[in-house]
XYZ file of C-alpha atoms in Angstrom:
419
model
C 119.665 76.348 64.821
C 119.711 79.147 67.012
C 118.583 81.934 64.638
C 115.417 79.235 63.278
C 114.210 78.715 66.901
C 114.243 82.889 66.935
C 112.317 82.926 64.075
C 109.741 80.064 64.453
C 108.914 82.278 68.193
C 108.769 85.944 66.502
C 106.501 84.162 63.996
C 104.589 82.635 66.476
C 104.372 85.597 68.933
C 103.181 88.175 65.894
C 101.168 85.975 63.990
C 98.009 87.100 65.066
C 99.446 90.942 64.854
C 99.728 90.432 60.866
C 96.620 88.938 60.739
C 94.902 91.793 62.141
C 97.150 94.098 60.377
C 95.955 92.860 56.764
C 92.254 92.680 58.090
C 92.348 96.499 58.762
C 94.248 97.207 56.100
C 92.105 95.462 53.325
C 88.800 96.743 55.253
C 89.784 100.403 55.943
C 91.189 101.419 52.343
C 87.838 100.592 51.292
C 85.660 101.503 53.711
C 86.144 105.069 54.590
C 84.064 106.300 51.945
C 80.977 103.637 53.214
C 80.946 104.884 56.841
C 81.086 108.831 55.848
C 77.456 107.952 53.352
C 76.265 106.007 56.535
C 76.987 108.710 58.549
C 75.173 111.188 56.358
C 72.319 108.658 56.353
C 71.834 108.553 59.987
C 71.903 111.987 60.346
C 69.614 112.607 57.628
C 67.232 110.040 59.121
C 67.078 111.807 62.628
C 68.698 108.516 64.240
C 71.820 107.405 64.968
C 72.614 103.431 65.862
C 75.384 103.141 68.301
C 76.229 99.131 68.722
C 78.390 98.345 71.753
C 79.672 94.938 72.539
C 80.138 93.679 75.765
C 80.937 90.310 77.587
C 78.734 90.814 80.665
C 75.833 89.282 82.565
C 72.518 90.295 81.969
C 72.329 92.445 85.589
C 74.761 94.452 84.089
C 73.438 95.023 80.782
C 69.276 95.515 81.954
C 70.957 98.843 84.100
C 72.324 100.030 81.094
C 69.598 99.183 78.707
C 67.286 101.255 80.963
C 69.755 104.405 81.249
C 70.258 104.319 77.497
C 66.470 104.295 77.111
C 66.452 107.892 77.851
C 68.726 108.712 74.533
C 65.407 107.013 72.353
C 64.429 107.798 69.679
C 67.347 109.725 68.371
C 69.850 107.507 69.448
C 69.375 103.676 69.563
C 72.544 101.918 71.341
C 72.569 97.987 70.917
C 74.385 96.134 73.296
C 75.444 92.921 71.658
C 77.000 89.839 73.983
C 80.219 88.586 72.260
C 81.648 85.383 73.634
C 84.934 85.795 72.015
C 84.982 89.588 72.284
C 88.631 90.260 72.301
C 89.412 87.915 69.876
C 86.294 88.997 67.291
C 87.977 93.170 67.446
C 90.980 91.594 66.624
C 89.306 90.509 63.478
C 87.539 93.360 62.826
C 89.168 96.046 63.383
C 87.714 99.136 62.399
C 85.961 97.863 59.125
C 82.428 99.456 59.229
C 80.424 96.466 57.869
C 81.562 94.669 60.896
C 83.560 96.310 64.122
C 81.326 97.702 66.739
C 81.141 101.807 67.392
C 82.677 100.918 71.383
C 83.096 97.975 73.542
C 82.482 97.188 77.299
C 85.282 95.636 78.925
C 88.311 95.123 80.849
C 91.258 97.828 80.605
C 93.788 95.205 80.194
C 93.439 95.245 76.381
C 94.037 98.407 75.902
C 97.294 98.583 75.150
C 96.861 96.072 71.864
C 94.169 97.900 70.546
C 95.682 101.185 70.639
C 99.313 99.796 68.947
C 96.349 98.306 66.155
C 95.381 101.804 65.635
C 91.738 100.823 66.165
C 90.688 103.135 69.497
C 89.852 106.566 69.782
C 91.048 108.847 72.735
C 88.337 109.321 75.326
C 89.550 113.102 75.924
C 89.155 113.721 71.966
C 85.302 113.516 73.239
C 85.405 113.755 76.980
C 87.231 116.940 77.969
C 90.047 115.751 80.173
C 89.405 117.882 83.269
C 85.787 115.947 83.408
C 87.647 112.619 84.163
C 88.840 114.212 87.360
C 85.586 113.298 89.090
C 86.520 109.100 88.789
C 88.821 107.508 90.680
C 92.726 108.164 90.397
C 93.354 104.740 89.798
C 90.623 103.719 87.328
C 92.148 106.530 85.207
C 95.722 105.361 85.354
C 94.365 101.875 84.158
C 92.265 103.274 81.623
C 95.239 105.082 80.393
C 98.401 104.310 77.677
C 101.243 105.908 76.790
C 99.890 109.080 78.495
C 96.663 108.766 76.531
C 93.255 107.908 78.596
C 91.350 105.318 76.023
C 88.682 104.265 78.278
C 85.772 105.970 80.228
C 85.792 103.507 83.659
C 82.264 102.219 84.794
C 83.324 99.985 87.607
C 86.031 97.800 88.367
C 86.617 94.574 90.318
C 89.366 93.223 92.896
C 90.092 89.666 94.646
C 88.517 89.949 98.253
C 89.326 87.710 101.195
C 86.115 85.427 102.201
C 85.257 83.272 104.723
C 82.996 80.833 105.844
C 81.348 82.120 109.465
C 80.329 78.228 110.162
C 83.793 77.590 111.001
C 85.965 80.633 110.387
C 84.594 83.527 113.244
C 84.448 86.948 112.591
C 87.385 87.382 115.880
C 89.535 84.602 113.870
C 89.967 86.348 110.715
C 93.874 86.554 110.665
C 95.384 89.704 110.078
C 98.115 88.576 108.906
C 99.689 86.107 106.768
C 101.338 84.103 109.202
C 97.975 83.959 111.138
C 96.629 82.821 108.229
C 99.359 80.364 108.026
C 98.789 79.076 111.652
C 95.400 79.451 111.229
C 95.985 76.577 107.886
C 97.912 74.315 109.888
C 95.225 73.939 112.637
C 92.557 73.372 110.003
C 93.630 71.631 106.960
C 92.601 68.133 107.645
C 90.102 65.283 107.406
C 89.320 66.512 103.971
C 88.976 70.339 105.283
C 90.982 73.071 104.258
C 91.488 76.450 106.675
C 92.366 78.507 102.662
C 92.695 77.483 99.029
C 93.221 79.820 96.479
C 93.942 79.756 92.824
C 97.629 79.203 93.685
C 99.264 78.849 90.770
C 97.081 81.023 88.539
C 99.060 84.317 87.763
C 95.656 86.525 88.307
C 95.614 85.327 91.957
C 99.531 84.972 92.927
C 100.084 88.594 91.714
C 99.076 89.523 94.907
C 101.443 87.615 96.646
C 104.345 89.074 94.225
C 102.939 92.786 94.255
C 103.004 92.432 98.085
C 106.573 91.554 97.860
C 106.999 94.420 95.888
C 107.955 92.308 92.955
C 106.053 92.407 89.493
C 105.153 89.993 86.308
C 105.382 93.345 84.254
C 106.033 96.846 84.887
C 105.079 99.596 83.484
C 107.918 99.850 81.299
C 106.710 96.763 79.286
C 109.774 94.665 81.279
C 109.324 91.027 82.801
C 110.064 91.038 86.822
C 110.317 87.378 87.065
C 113.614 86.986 88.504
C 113.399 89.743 90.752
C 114.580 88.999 94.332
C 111.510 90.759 95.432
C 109.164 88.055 92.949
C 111.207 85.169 94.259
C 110.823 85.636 97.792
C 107.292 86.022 96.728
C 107.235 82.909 95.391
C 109.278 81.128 98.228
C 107.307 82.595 101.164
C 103.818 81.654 98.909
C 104.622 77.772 98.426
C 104.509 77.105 102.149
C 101.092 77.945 101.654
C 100.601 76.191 99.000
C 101.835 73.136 100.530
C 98.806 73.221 102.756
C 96.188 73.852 99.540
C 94.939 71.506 96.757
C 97.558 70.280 94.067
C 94.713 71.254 91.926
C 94.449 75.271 91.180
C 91.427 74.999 88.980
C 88.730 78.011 88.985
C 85.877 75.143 89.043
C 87.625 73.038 92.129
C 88.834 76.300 94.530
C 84.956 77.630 94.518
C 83.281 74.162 94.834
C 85.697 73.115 98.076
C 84.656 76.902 99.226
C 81.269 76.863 98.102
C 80.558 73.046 99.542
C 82.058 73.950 102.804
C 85.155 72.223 102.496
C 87.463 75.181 102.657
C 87.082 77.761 105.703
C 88.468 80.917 103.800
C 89.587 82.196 99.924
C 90.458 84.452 97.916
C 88.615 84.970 95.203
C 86.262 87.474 92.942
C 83.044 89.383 94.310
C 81.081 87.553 91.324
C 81.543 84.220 93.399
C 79.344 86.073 96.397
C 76.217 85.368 95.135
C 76.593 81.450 94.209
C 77.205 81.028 98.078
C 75.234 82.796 99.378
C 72.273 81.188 97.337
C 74.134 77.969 98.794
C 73.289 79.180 101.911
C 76.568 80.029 103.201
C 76.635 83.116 105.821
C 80.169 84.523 103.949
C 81.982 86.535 105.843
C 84.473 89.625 103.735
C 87.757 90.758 105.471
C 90.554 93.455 104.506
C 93.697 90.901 102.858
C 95.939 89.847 105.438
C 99.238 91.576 105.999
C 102.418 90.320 104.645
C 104.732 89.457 107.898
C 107.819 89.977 105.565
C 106.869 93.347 104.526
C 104.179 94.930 106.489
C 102.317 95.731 103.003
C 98.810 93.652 102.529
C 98.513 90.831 99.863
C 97.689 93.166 96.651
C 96.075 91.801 93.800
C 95.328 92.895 89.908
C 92.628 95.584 89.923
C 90.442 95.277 87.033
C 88.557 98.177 85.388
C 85.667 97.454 83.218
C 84.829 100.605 81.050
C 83.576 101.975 77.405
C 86.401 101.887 75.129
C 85.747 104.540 71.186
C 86.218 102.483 68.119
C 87.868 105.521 65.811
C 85.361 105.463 63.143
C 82.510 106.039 65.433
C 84.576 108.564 66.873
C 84.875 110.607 63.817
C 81.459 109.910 61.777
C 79.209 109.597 64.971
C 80.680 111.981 67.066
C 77.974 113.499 69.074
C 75.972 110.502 69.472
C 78.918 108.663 70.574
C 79.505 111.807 73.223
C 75.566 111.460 75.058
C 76.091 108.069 75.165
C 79.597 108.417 77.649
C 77.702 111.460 78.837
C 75.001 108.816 80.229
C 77.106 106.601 81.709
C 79.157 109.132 83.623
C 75.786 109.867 85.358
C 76.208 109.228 89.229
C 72.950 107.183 88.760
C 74.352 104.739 86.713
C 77.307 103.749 89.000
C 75.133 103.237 92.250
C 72.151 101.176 89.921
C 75.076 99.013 88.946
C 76.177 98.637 92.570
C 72.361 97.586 93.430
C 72.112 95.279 90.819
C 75.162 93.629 90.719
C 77.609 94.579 93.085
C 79.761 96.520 91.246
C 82.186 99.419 92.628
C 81.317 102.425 91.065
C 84.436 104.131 89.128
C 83.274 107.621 90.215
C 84.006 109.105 93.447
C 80.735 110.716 94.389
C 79.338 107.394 93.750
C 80.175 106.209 97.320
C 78.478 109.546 98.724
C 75.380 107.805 98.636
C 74.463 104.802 100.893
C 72.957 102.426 98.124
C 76.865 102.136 97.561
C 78.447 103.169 101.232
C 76.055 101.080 102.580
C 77.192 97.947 100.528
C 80.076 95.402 102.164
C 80.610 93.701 98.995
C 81.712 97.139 97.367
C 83.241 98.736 100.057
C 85.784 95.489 100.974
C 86.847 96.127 96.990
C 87.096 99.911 97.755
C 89.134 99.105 100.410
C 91.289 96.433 98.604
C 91.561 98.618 95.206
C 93.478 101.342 97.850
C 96.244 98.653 97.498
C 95.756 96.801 94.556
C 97.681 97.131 91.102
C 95.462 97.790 87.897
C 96.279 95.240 85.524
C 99.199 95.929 82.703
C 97.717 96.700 79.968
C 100.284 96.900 77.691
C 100.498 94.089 74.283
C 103.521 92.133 76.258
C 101.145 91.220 78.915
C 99.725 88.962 76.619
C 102.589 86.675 76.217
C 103.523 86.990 80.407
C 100.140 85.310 81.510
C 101.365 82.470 80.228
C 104.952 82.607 80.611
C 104.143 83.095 84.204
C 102.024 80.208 84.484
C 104.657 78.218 84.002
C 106.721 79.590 85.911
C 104.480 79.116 89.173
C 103.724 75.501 87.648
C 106.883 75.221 88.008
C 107.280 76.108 91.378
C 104.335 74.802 93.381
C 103.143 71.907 91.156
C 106.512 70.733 90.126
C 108.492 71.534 93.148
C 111.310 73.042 91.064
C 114.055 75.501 92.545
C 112.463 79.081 93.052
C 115.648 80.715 91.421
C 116.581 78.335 88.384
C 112.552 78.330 87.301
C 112.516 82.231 87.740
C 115.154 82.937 85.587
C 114.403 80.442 82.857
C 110.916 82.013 82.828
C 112.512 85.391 82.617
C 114.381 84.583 79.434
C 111.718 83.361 77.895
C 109.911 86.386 78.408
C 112.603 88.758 76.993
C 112.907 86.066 74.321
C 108.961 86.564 73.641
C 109.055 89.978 73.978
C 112.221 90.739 71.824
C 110.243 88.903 69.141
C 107.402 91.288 69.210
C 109.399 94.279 68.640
């Protein structure tokens, strides 16, 4: 019984690996000798097509569209919105007829797409000593297994929000117990003084990073059980006691949003909606963790230009002006204008279309702290492992310890089966 239950997970856990694995392999053995002629073709007609896929809103992609511009008419990049985008390069691979010459997104899929064999190395195009100009951390989540696969744009962080109607700027705590008193005082009559996506692992990282615990290292092992994650986890449920039983993305923003919750953490893209709502929204640096002095620290994100190989090798220099163009200083601080975005370059914040902006500066500040996002394959299966675990915990009620350390087991179990 024992060995079938092994087997029915590995299966499960790698399905979609040798999926993926026959795509490319049936699509490449064929198609090497289609992209070299298209290659030639382009280059014979003057132009060269560069299609990038992306997943972002349209503030985003009108900067980009009017950088690229300047590349016309001898190179023409599409940007093409994918819904499913992680799930369609899975698919695709790197079959000419169909995969995309880059994509635009987060660094946290890195890691899969290099083990697939599908990604080119940024610094086979980008000499390495020309990333030194972005920031340190953007490049170590851009980067696996030594290898930098992804020219950062921008990245993102949690920030802590409040409500000036009933939160003042002098009662932001500083701390988590402030915060805690702070809930206590406030969280009746239908009002809450914070809600949060408690039992979401995206938000609670920060409470288990803060701790000095992890969901995954960089080692590709599961720090469920840590004592450092389940004091995490202990000291977080008392505030979770005082939040919603319901952890939802749409109910945390409305109770925010509608005035119903004085403070939140959440993600700079939910700025605008209350602000439109009329809400004067006040930004703060994340409280301090009484138990350990360190702030809350949340996932950093980094959204960046990752090199399909076969535009790599058949569109080389085309593929080279178009990172060229977005490595422009120009292009970070437009994206900051239009969108709020934190530039991934350095020099970007010497200029005060960027300095000038809070909503960029409180992720500047929180990114000093914050922990890019694994982005190796086993992350994959620990999102939801560790869901369950903080179900567990803070919907359930279940013991911190026992519910640690069966989620831990599952993980190896999961992650065993992927080796």
């Amino acid at each position: 019984m024992k060995n079938r239950n092994q087997k029915r997970i590995r299966n499960r856990a790698w399905a979609w690996i040798v999926t993926a694995g026959l795509t490319i392999g049936s699509l490449t053995g064929c198609g090497s000798q289609t992209v070299e002629q298209t290659a030639q073709d382009e280059q014979t007609d003057g132009e060269v097509t560069i299609t990038i896929w992306h997943d972002k809103e349209d503030a985003v992609t009108q900067v980009l569209e009017e950088k690229f511009a300047q590349l016309e008419p001898q190179i023409h990049v599409v940007l093409e919105k994918k819904s499913d985008l992680t799930e369609a390069l899975k698919m695709v691979g790197n079959d000419p007829k169909a995969a995309p010459d880059m994509y635009l997104f987060a660094h946290d899929k890195i890691g899969v797409y290099a083990e697939m064999g599908i990604l080119s190395p940024i610094t086979d195009i980008i000499p390495a000593e020309e990333l030194d100009a972005y920031m340190d951390n953007t490049i170590e989540a851009a980067t696996y297994k030594g290898t930098v696969y992804q020219l950062p744009i921008y990245y993102e962080t949690l920030l802590f929000m409040y409500n000036r109607l009933y939160m003042k700027d002098e009662e932001v705590p500083a701390t988590t117990e402030e915060l805690y008193a702070y809930m206590q005082e406030n969280t009746r009559g239908g009002h809450y003084g914070f809600v949060e996506q408690h039992s979401t692992p995206y938000y609670a990282a920060g409470w288990i990073n803060g701790f000095g615990g992890y969901i995954l290292n960089d080692a590709g092992e599961p720090g469920l059980n840590l004592p450092e994650t389940e004091e995490a986890l202990a000291y977080h449920k008392k505030f979770v006691d005082l939040m919603p039983g319901e952890t939802e993305y749409a109910t945390v923003n409305t109770l925010f949003k509608e005035g119903m919750a004085h403070a939140t953490i959440a993600g700079p893209w939910l700025i605008p909606t209350v602000r439109e709502n009329g809400m004067d929204v006040g930004i703060a640096s994340m409280p301090v963790i009484d138990e350990t002095g360190k702030p809350i620290a949340p996932y950093m994100g980094v959204q960046g230009v990752q090199v399909l190989k076969n535009a790599a090798e058949n569109k080389k220099d085309a593929v080279e002006q178009v990172l060229r163009v977005l490595m422009k200083d120009e292009v970070g601080i437009a994206l900051a204008q239009a969108s709020g975005c934190a530039p991934a370059r350095e020099n970007c914040y010497s200029y005060e279309e960027v300095s000038g902006d809070e909503v960029v500066m409180a992720m500047k500040e929180t990114a000093e702290n914050a922990v890019p996002m694994p982005n190796l394959p086993e992350m994959d299966v620990m999102w939801t492992v560790a869901s369950g675990l903080l179900t567990d915990v803070n919907m359930a009620g279940n013991d911190v310890a026992e519910s640690a350390e069966k989620a831990q087991k599952e993980a190896l179990q999961l992650i065993e089966s992927m080796k």
